[in-house]
């Protein structure tokens, strides 16, 4: 009360012990010093701007990680980010062709090489697909990489049960890459179709599909239509169609227009009877232009003789299969120059 009356009031700090006063003095000094340093540091850092120019050296030091595209129309954009795609490219798979196949690109992006693909590659090698053919095979049929391995093995076992040899299965799978995508039931139905439709024995049916395995994977409608064309429009008997199809399986999948045009020229222009066409059905695989040019040259020379009962007989096989030089010298009895000069007059 006395001090209050005298107008003097001592501060709380004045009542503190001396050591505490010293510590507070130090703390105050440190706070002031730190504030000063912090202020000086911020003053030295210029404000940042997205439009600020940087030197070339600074630009080189900036390493940007490429981002995986969320959406793309080509697998090429994913190769650098996908070990699976990179290894498939190394195998020889043409990704530019794969991405043209429906949903094939999406399938590859979901697969792991070690977990999903390696076992399929080992399976294909065991079936008989050569190492240098794995890339082309997968380019044509990438979908097999998403198939269940056990299902694939079951289909191969079915072919073996039908007495197809290992080398024959390898040949069929290599020439018809989609073959192993077909279930056992579908494969069995296809074999039964050709056996019954053509009236072939089991052995001849096997031989037919070994030579043209895509008969087992292609659509059956064109085959049915070609059989009708041969019988109804071209006038072949059922046993003749059987012989033609067995000797030349490609006729079953040939263009109907081409089949009609070739038959018309051979039968109606050249006068070849049905039984001769049945003996040499490979003539239907030849280009019509080749047949026409050679027949006209022989007719010009007076040597167009296709009746085996007559002298100077020329078989249809000789007409279409020999190289130009051999055809001219041995069949037409003329020079290649004579043939070329004749063609210029057509």
Coordinates of C-alpha atoms in Angstrom, one line a residue:
X1 CA 0.0 0.0 0.0
X2 CA 2.9 2.3 0.7
X3 CA 4.5 1.8 -2.6
X4 CA 1.1 2.2 -4.4
X5 CA 0.7 5.5 -2.6
X6 CA 4.1 6.6 -3.7
X7 CA 3.1 5.9 -7.4
X8 CA 5.7 3.3 -8.0
X9 CA 4.8 -0.3 -8.9
X10 CA 7.5 -2.9 -9.3
X11 CA 7.1 -5.3 -12.4
X12 CA 6.7 -9.0 -11.9
X13 CA 10.1 -9.6 -13.5
X14 CA 11.7 -7.5 -10.8
X15 CA 10.6 -10.1 -8.2
X16 CA 12.1 -13.0 -10.2
X17 CA 15.4 -14.5 -9.1
X18 CA 18.5 -13.2 -11.0
X19 CA 19.2 -16.5 -13.0
X20 CA 15.6 -16.5 -14.4
X21 CA 16.1 -12.9 -15.6
X22 CA 19.2 -13.9 -17.4
X23 CA 17.5 -16.8 -19.2
X24 CA 14.7 -14.6 -20.4
X25 CA 17.2 -12.1 -21.7
X26 CA 18.9 -14.8 -23.7
X27 CA 15.6 -16.1 -25.1
X28 CA 14.6 -12.7 -26.2
X29 CA 17.9 -12.2 -28.0
X30 CA 17.6 -15.5 -29.8
X31 CA 14.1 -14.8 -31.0
X32 CA 15.2 -11.4 -32.4
X33 CA 18.2 -13.1 -34.1
X34 CA 16.2 -15.9 -35.6
X35 CA 13.6 -13.5 -36.9
X36 CA 16.3 -11.4 -38.5
X37 CA 18.0 -14.4 -40.2
X38 CA 14.6 -15.7 -41.4
X39 CA 13.8 -12.3 -42.8
X40 CA 17.1 -12.1 -44.5
X41 CA 16.7 -15.7 -46.1
X42 CA 13.3 -14.9 -47.5
X43 CA 14.6 -11.6 -48.8
X44 CA 17.3 -13.5 -50.8
X45 CA 14.7 -15.9 -52.5
X46 CA 13.0 -14.3 -55.5
X47 CA 9.3 -15.0 -55.9
X48 CA 8.5 -18.2 -58.0
X49 CA 6.6 -18.0 -61.3
X50 CA 5.4 -20.6 -63.8
X51 CA 6.4 -18.2 -66.5
X52 CA 9.9 -17.6 -65.2
X53 CA 12.7 -18.4 -67.6
X54 CA 15.3 -20.9 -66.6
X55 CA 18.7 -21.7 -68.0
X56 CA 19.5 -24.7 -70.3
X57 CA 21.6 -26.2 -67.5
X58 CA 18.7 -26.0 -65.1
X59 CA 16.4 -27.5 -67.7
X60 CA 18.7 -30.5 -68.3
X61 CA 18.7 -31.2 -64.6
X62 CA 14.9 -31.5 -64.6
X63 CA 14.0 -35.2 -65.1
X64 CA 10.4 -35.8 -66.0
X65 CA 9.0 -39.3 -65.7
X66 CA 6.8 -40.3 -68.7
X67 CA 3.2 -40.8 -67.8
X68 CA 1.3 -44.0 -68.8
X69 CA -1.4 -42.8 -71.2
X70 CA -4.9 -43.3 -69.9
X71 CA -6.2 -43.9 -73.4
X72 CA -4.5 -44.6 -76.7
X73 CA -5.4 -46.0 -80.1
X74 CA -2.0 -47.8 -80.5
X75 CA -0.1 -50.3 -78.3
X76 CA 3.1 -48.5 -79.3
X77 CA 2.4 -45.9 -76.6
X78 CA 2.5 -48.6 -73.9
X79 CA 5.6 -50.6 -74.9
X80 CA 8.0 -48.5 -72.8
X81 CA 5.8 -49.0 -69.7
X82 CA 4.9 -52.7 -70.1
X83 CA 7.4 -55.5 -69.7
X84 CA 4.9 -57.8 -71.2
X85 CA 4.6 -55.9 -74.5
X86 CA 8.4 -55.3 -74.7
X87 CA 9.0 -59.0 -74.4
X88 CA 6.4 -59.9 -77.0
X89 CA 8.0 -57.4 -79.4
X90 CA 11.3 -59.1 -78.7
X91 CA 9.7 -62.4 -79.7
X92 CA 8.6 -60.9 -83.0
X93 CA 5.0 -60.1 -82.3
X94 CA 3.8 -57.3 -84.6
X95 CA 1.7 -55.1 -82.3
X96 CA 0.5 -52.9 -85.2
X97 CA -1.3 -56.0 -86.5
X98 CA -2.4 -57.2 -83.1
X99 CA -4.2 -53.9 -82.3
X100 CA -6.4 -54.3 -85.4
X101 CA -8.0 -57.4 -83.9
X102 CA -11.0 -56.8 -81.7
X103 CA -10.1 -56.4 -78.0
X104 CA -6.7 -58.0 -78.5
X105 CA -4.8 -54.9 -77.3
X106 CA -6.8 -54.7 -74.1
X107 CA -6.1 -58.4 -73.5
X108 CA -2.3 -58.0 -73.8
X109 CA -2.3 -55.0 -71.4
X110 CA -4.0 -57.2 -68.7
X111 CA -1.5 -60.1 -68.9
X112 CA 1.7 -60.7 -66.9
X113 CA 4.5 -62.2 -69.0
X114 CA 5.9 -64.5 -66.3
X115 CA 2.5 -65.5 -64.8
X116 CA 0.3 -65.7 -67.8
X117 CA 2.3 -65.8 -71.0
X118 CA 5.4 -67.9 -70.4
X119 CA 3.3 -71.1 -69.8
X120 CA 1.5 -70.6 -73.1
X121 CA 4.7 -70.2 -75.0
X122 CA 6.1 -73.4 -73.5
X123 CA 2.9 -75.2 -74.4
X124 CA 3.1 -74.0 -78.0
X125 CA 6.7 -75.1 -78.3
X126 CA 5.8 -78.5 -76.9
X127 CA 3.0 -78.8 -79.5
X128 CA 5.6 -78.1 -82.2
X129 CA 5.5 -74.4 -83.1
X130 CA 9.1 -73.4 -83.9
X131 CA 10.8 -70.6 -81.9
X132 CA 11.0 -68.4 -85.0
X133 CA 7.3 -68.9 -85.6
X134 CA 6.1 -67.9 -82.1
X135 CA 6.0 -64.2 -83.0
X136 CA 4.1 -64.6 -86.3
X137 CA 1.8 -67.1 -84.6
X138 CA 0.9 -64.7 -81.8
X139 CA 0.5 -61.9 -84.2
X140 CA -2.3 -63.9 -86.0
X141 CA -3.8 -65.3 -82.8
X142 CA -3.0 -63.2 -79.7
X143 CA -6.2 -64.5 -78.0
X144 CA -4.6 -67.8 -77.2
X145 CA -2.6 -66.0 -74.5
X146 CA -5.8 -65.6 -72.6
X147 CA -6.9 -69.2 -72.9
X148 CA -6.9 -71.7 -70.0
X149 CA -3.8 -74.0 -70.3
X150 CA -5.8 -77.0 -69.2
X151 CA -8.4 -76.4 -72.0
X152 CA -5.6 -76.1 -74.6
X153 CA -4.0 -79.4 -73.5
X154 CA -7.5 -81.1 -73.6
X155 CA -7.9 -80.0 -77.3
X156 CA -4.5 -81.4 -78.2
X157 CA -5.3 -84.6 -76.4
X158 CA -8.5 -84.9 -78.5
X159 CA -6.6 -84.6 -81.8
X160 CA -4.2 -87.3 -80.6
X161 CA -7.1 -89.5 -79.7
X162 CA -8.3 -89.1 -83.3
X163 CA -4.9 -90.6 -84.4
X164 CA -3.3 -87.3 -85.6
X165 CA 0.4 -87.6 -85.2
X166 CA 2.6 -85.1 -83.3
X167 CA 4.1 -83.6 -86.5
X168 CA 0.6 -83.5 -88.1
X169 CA -0.8 -81.6 -85.1
X170 CA 2.2 -79.2 -85.2
X171 CA 1.6 -78.6 -88.9
X172 CA -2.1 -78.0 -88.4
X173 CA -1.7 -75.6 -85.5
X174 CA 1.0 -73.6 -87.3
X175 CA -1.0 -73.3 -90.5
X176 CA -4.3 -72.6 -88.7
X177 CA -3.4 -70.5 -85.6
X178 CA -7.1 -70.3 -84.4
X179 CA -7.4 -74.1 -84.3
X180 CA -6.8 -74.5 -80.6
X181 CA -9.4 -71.9 -79.7
X182 CA -12.1 -74.4 -80.7
X183 CA -13.5 -76.6 -78.1
X184 CA -13.4 -80.4 -78.4
X185 CA -17.1 -80.4 -79.2
X186 CA -16.7 -78.0 -82.1
X187 CA -13.6 -79.8 -83.5
X188 CA -15.5 -83.0 -83.4
X189 CA -18.5 -81.5 -85.2
X190 CA -16.2 -80.1 -87.9
X191 CA -14.6 -83.4 -88.6
X192 CA -18.0 -85.1 -88.7
X193 CA -19.3 -82.5 -91.1
X194 CA -16.6 -83.1 -93.8
X195 CA -16.7 -86.8 -93.3
X196 CA -20.5 -87.0 -93.8
X197 CA -20.9 -84.2 -96.4
X198 CA -18.2 -85.5 -98.7
X199 CA -18.7 -89.2 -97.9
X200 CA -15.1 -89.7 -97.0
X201 CA -13.5 -92.3 -94.9
X202 CA -12.0 -91.4 -91.5
X203 CA -8.5 -91.7 -93.0
X204 CA -9.3 -89.4 -96.0
X205 CA -11.1 -86.9 -93.7
X206 CA -8.0 -86.7 -91.6
X207 CA -5.8 -86.3 -94.7
X208 CA -8.1 -83.5 -96.0
X209 CA -7.9 -81.4 -92.9
X210 CA -4.2 -82.0 -92.4
X211 CA -3.6 -80.5 -95.9
X212 CA -6.0 -77.6 -95.3
X213 CA -6.5 -77.2 -91.5
X214 CA -8.4 -73.9 -91.9
X215 CA -11.4 -76.1 -92.9
X216 CA -11.7 -76.7 -89.2
X217 CA -11.7 -73.1 -88.2
X218 CA -13.4 -71.3 -91.1
X219 CA -17.1 -70.7 -91.7
X220 CA -19.1 -73.6 -93.0
X221 CA -21.6 -71.6 -95.1
X222 CA -19.1 -70.9 -98.0
X223 CA -18.2 -74.6 -98.1
X224 CA -21.9 -75.7 -98.3
X225 CA -22.5 -73.1 -101.0
X226 CA -19.5 -74.3 -103.1
X227 CA -20.7 -77.9 -102.9
X228 CA -24.1 -76.8 -104.2
X229 CA -22.5 -74.8 -107.0
X230 CA -20.4 -77.8 -108.1
X231 CA -23.5 -80.1 -108.1
X232 CA -26.3 -77.8 -109.3
X233 CA -24.6 -75.2 -111.5
X234 CA -21.5 -77.0 -112.8
X235 CA -23.1 -80.4 -113.1
X236 CA -20.7 -82.6 -111.3
X237 CA -21.9 -85.9 -109.7
X238 CA -21.6 -86.5 -106.0
X239 CA -18.7 -89.0 -106.4
X240 CA -16.9 -86.5 -108.8
X241 CA -17.3 -83.7 -106.2
X242 CA -15.8 -86.1 -103.6
X243 CA -12.7 -86.7 -105.7
X244 CA -12.3 -83.0 -106.6
X245 CA -12.6 -81.8 -103.0
X246 CA -10.2 -84.5 -101.7
X247 CA -7.6 -83.8 -104.4
X248 CA -7.9 -80.0 -104.2
X249 CA -9.4 -78.9 -100.8
X250 CA -9.1 -75.2 -101.7
X251 CA -12.0 -75.6 -104.0
X252 CA -14.2 -75.8 -100.9
X253 CA -13.3 -72.3 -99.9
X254 CA -12.7 -70.7 -103.3
X255 CA -14.6 -67.7 -104.6
X256 CA -17.9 -68.9 -106.2
X257 CA -17.5 -66.3 -109.0
X258 CA -14.0 -67.5 -109.8
X259 CA -15.1 -71.1 -109.7
X260 CA -17.9 -70.5 -112.2
X261 CA -15.7 -68.4 -114.5
X262 CA -12.9 -71.0 -114.6
X263 CA -15.3 -73.9 -115.2
X264 CA -17.1 -72.0 -118.0
X265 CA -13.8 -71.4 -119.8
X266 CA -12.4 -74.9 -119.4
X267 CA -15.7 -76.7 -120.2
X268 CA -17.5 -74.4 -122.7
X269 CA -14.5 -72.7 -124.5
X270 CA -11.8 -75.4 -124.3
X271 CA -14.2 -78.3 -124.4
X272 CA -12.8 -80.2 -121.3
X273 CA -15.4 -82.8 -120.2
X274 CA -16.4 -83.3 -116.5
X275 CA -14.5 -86.5 -116.1
X276 CA -11.2 -84.8 -117.2
X277 CA -11.8 -81.9 -114.8
X278 CA -12.3 -84.5 -112.1
X279 CA -8.9 -86.1 -113.0
X280 CA -7.1 -82.8 -112.9
X281 CA -9.0 -80.5 -110.4
X282 CA -5.9 -78.6 -109.6
X283 CA -6.6 -76.6 -112.7
X284 CA -9.2 -74.7 -110.7
X285 CA -6.5 -73.3 -108.5
X286 CA -4.8 -71.6 -111.5
X287 CA -5.4 -68.1 -112.6
X288 CA -7.9 -67.9 -115.4
X289 CA -5.7 -65.4 -117.3
X290 CA -2.8 -68.0 -117.3
X291 CA -5.2 -70.7 -118.6
X292 CA -6.6 -68.4 -121.3
X293 CA -3.2 -67.1 -122.6
X294 CA -1.7 -70.6 -122.9
X295 CA -4.7 -72.1 -124.5
X296 CA -5.0 -69.3 -127.0
X297 CA -1.2 -69.7 -127.8
X298 CA -1.6 -73.5 -128.3
X299 CA -4.7 -72.9 -130.5
X300 CA -2.8 -70.4 -132.6
X301 CA -0.1 -73.0 -133.1
X302 CA -2.7 -75.8 -133.8
X303 CA -1.6 -77.8 -130.7
X304 CA -4.6 -77.3 -128.4
X305 CA -5.2 -81.0 -128.0
X306 CA -6.6 -82.1 -124.6
X307 CA -8.1 -85.5 -125.5
X308 CA -5.8 -88.3 -124.1
X309 CA -7.1 -90.6 -127.0
X310 CA -5.6 -88.3 -129.6
X311 CA -1.9 -87.8 -130.6
X312 CA 0.0 -84.8 -129.2
X313 CA -2.2 -84.9 -126.1
X314 CA -1.6 -82.1 -123.5
X315 CA -2.8 -82.7 -120.0
X316 CA -4.3 -80.0 -117.9
X317 CA -1.5 -80.4 -115.4
X318 CA 1.0 -79.6 -118.1
X319 CA -1.0 -76.7 -119.3
X320 CA -1.0 -74.8 -116.0
X321 CA 1.8 -76.1 -113.8
X322 CA 5.0 -75.7 -116.0
X323 CA 7.1 -72.5 -116.0
X324 CA 6.8 -70.4 -119.2
X325 CA 10.1 -71.5 -120.6
X326 CA 9.4 -75.2 -120.2
X327 CA 5.8 -74.8 -121.4
X328 CA 7.0 -73.1 -124.6
X329 CA 9.9 -75.5 -125.4
X330 CA 8.3 -78.8 -124.4
X331 CA 4.6 -78.3 -124.9
X332 CA 4.1 -75.6 -127.4
X333 CA 7.3 -76.4 -129.3
X334 CA 8.1 -72.7 -129.6
X335 CA 10.4 -70.2 -128.1
X336 CA 9.7 -68.0 -125.2
X337 CA 10.1 -65.0 -127.5
X338 CA 7.3 -66.3 -129.7
X339 CA 5.0 -66.6 -126.7
X340 CA 5.8 -63.1 -125.6
X341 CA 5.2 -61.7 -129.1
X342 CA 1.9 -63.5 -129.3
X343 CA 0.7 -62.1 -125.9
X344 CA 1.4 -58.6 -127.2
X345 CA -1.2 -59.2 -129.9
X346 CA -4.0 -60.0 -127.5

